[in-house]
Tab-separated table of C-alpha atoms in Angstrom:
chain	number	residue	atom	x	y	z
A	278	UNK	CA	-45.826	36.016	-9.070
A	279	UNK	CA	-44.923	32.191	-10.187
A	280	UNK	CA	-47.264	31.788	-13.557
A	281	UNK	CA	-45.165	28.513	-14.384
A	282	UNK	CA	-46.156	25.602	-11.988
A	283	UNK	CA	-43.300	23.671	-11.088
A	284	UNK	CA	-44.811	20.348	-13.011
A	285	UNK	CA	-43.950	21.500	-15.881
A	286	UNK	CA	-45.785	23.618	-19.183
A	287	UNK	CA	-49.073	24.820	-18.858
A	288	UNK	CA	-51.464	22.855	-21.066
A	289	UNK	CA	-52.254	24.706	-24.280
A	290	UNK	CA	-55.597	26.836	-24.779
A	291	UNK	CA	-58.441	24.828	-27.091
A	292	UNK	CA	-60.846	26.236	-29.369
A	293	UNK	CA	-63.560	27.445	-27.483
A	294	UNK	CA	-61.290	28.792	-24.590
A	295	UNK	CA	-62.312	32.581	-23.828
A	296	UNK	CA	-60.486	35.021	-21.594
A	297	UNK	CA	-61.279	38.600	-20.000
A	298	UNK	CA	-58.511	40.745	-20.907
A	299	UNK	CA	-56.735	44.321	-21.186
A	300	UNK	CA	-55.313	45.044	-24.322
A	301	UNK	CA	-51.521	46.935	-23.516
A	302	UNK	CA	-50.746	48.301	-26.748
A	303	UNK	CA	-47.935	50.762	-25.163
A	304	UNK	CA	-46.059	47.428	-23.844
A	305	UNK	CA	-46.188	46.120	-27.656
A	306	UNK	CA	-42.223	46.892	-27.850
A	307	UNK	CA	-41.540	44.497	-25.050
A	308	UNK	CA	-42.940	41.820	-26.632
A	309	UNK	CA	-41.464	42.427	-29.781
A	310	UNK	CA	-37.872	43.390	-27.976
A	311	UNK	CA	-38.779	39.219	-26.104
A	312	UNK	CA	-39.302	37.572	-29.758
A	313	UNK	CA	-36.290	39.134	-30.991
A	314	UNK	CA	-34.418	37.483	-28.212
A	315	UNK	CA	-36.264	33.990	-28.376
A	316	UNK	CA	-38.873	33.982	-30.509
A	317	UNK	CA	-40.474	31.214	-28.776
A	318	UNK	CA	-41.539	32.564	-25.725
A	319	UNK	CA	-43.777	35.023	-26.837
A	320	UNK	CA	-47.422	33.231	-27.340
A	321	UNK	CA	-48.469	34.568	-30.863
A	322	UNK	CA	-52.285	35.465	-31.328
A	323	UNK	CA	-52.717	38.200	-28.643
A	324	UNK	CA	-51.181	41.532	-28.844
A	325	UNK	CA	-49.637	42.656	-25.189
A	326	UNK	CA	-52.198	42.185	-22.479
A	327	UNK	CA	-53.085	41.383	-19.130
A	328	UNK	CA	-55.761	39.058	-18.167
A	329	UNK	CA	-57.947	39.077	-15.821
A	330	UNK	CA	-59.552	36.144	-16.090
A	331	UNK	CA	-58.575	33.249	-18.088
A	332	UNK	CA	-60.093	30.925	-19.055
A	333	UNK	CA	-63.894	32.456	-19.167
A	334	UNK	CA	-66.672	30.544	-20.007
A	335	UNK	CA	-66.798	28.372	-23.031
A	336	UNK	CA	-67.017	30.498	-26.211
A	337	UNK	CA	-70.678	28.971	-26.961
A	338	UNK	CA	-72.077	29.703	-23.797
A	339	UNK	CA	-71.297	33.318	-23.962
A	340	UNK	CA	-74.201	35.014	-24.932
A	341	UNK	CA	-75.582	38.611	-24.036
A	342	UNK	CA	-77.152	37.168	-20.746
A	343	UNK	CA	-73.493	36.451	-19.659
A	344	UNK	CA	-71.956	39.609	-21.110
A	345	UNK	CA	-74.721	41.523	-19.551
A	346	UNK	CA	-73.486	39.663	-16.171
A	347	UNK	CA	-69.927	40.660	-16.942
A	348	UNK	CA	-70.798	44.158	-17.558
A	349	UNK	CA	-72.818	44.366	-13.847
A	350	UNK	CA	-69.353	43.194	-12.456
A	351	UNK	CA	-67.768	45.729	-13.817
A	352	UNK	CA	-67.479	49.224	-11.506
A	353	UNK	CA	-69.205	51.778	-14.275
A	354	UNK	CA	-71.247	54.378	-12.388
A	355	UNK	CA	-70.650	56.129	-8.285
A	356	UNK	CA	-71.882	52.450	-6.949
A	357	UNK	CA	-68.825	51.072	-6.943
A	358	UNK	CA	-66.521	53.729	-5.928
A	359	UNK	CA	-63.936	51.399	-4.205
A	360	UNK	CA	-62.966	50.509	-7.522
A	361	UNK	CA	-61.292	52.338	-10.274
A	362	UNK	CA	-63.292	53.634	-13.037
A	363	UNK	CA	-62.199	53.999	-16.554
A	364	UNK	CA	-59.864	54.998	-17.537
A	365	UNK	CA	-58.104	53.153	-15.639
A	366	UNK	CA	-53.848	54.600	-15.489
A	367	UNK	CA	-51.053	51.905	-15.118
A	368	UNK	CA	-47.404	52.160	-14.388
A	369	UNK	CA	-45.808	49.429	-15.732
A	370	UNK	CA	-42.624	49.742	-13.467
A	371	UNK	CA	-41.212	46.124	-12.348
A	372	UNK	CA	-40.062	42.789	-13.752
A	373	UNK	CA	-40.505	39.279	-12.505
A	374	UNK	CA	-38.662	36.452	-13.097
A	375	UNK	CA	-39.370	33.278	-12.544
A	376	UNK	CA	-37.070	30.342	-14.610
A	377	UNK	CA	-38.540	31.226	-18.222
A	378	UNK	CA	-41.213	33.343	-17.460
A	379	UNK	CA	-40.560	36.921	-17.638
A	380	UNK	CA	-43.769	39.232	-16.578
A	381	UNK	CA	-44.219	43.119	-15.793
A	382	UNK	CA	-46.637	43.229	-12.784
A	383	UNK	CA	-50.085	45.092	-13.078
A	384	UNK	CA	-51.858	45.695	-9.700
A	385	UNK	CA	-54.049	48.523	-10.644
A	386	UNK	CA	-56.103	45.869	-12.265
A	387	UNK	CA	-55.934	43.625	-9.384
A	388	UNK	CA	-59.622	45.402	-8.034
A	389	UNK	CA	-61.005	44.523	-11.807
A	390	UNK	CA	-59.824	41.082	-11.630
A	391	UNK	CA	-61.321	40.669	-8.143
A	392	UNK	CA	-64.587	42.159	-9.780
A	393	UNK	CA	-64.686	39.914	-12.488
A	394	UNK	CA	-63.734	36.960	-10.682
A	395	UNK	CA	-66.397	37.109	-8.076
A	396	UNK	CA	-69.256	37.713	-10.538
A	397	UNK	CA	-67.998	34.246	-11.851
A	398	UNK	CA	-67.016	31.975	-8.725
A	399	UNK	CA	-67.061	28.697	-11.039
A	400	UNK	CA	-64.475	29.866	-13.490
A	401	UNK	CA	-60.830	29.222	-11.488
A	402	UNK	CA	-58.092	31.456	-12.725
A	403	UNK	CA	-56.071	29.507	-14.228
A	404	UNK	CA	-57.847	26.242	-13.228
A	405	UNK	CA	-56.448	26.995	-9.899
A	406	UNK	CA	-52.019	26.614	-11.040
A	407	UNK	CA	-50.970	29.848	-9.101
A	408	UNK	CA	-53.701	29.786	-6.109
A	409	UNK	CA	-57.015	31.206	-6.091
A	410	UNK	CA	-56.252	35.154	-6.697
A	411	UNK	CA	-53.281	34.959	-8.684
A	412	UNK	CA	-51.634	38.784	-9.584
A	413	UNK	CA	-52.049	39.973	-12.502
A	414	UNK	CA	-49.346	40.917	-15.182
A	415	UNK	CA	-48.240	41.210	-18.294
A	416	UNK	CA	-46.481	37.995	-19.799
A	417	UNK	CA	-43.644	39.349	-21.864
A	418	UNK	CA	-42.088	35.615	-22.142
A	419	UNK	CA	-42.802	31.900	-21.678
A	420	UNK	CA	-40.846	28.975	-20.985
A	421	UNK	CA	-37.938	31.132	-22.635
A	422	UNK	CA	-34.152	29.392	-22.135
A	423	UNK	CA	-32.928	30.869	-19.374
A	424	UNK	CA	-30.169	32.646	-20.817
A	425	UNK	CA	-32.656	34.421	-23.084
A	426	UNK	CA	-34.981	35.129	-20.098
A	427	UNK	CA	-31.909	36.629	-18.369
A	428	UNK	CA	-31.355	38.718	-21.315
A	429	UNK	CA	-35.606	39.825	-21.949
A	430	UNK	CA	-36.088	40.489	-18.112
A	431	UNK	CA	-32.948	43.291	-18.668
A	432	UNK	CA	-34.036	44.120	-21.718
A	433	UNK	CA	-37.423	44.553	-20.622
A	434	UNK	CA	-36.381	46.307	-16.954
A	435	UNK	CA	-34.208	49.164	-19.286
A	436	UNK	CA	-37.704	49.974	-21.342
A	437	UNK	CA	-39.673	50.678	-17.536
A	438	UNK	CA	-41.475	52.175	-16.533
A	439	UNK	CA	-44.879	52.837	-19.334
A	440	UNK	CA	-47.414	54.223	-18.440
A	441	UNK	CA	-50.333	53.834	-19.673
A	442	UNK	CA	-54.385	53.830	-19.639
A	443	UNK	CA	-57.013	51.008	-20.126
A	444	UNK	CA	-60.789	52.563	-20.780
A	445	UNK	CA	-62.148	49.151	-22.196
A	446	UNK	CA	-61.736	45.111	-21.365
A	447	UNK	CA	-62.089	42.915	-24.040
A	448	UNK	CA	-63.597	39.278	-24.306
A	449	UNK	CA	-61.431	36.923	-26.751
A	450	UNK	CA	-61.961	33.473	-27.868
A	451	UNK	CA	-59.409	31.110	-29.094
A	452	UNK	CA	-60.695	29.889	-32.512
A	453	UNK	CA	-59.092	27.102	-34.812
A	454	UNK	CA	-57.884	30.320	-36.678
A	455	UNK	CA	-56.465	31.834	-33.594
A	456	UNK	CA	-57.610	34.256	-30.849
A	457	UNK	CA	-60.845	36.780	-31.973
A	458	UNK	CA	-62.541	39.743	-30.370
A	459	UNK	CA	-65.935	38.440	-29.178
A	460	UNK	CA	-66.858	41.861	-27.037
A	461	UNK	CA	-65.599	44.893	-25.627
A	462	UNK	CA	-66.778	46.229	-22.526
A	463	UNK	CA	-66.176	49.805	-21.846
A	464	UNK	CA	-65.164	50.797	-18.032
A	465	UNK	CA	-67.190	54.619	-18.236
A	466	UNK	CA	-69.944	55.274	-19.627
């Protein structure tokens, strides 16, 4: 996993941006254990979280038609059986390190992101940075120093493994306020 591109920062989110995600609220203390070691390089606005799809569509052209298409995606019911349905369990066991990125892989979610991804072609994780399936994880720190990524990737590799259960994504959108809940889509029925 490589989330930083090697030209340099990401370009910062814009109102209107809108992600799928997993809220992690177990993995909370490794963010807060990051910021106490830099507290720039955890992103403020999110609680811990994996995404699987970022960015989504713009905020005002999700409506119920797209949620609706979202929720179809997403493996509710015995059609889908190849793919996990909620809740879905996660052992957060591993850290990756790459200069100030620090991120705790998630590959049980790797068949959601798939899901999600493919019911939306046009939307390219990422805009396309870290190839067209990148993994997806848990960012516990960005663009830290890298003596204070050193320190958060131990830090963070003593509080492994969590584990840990998702039964609902979430839909956020980045407003001028900050990031909001826009919908939650539940993975059982």
């Amino acid at each position: 996993m490589n989330p930083r591109p090697a030209r340099g920062p990401a370009k910062a989110a814009t109102a209107g941006t809108t992600a799928v995600v997993a809220l992690l609220p177990d993995a909370e203390p490794l963010l807060r254990s990051a910021a106490g070691t830099d507290g720039q390089a955890v992103r403020p606005g999110l609680p811990a979280h994996a995404t699987l799809l970022y960015p989504w569509l713009p905020a005002d052209e999700v409506d119920e038609s797209e949620l609706h298409r979202l929720r179809l995606a997403l493996p509710v019911g015995p059609v889908r059986l190849a793919l996990p349905v909620g809740p879905v369990r996660l052992g957060l066991a591993s850290v990756e390190r790459t200069g100030g990125f620090v991120g705790v892989p998630v590959p049980e979610l790797s068949p959601l992101a798939d899901a999600v991804r493919t019911a939306f072609p046009a939307q390219v994780p990422y805009g396309g940075r870290f190839g067209p399936r990148p993994p997806v994880h848990l960012t516990v720190a960005l663009d830290a120093d890298p003596r204070a990524a050193d320190d958060i990737a131990r830090r963070t590799a003593a509080a492994l493994p969590i584990t840990t259960e998702i039964n609902t994504l979430h839909v956020v959108g980045l407003a001028p306020t900050g990031w909001q809940g826009l919908a939650e889509l539940p993975l059982s029925h």
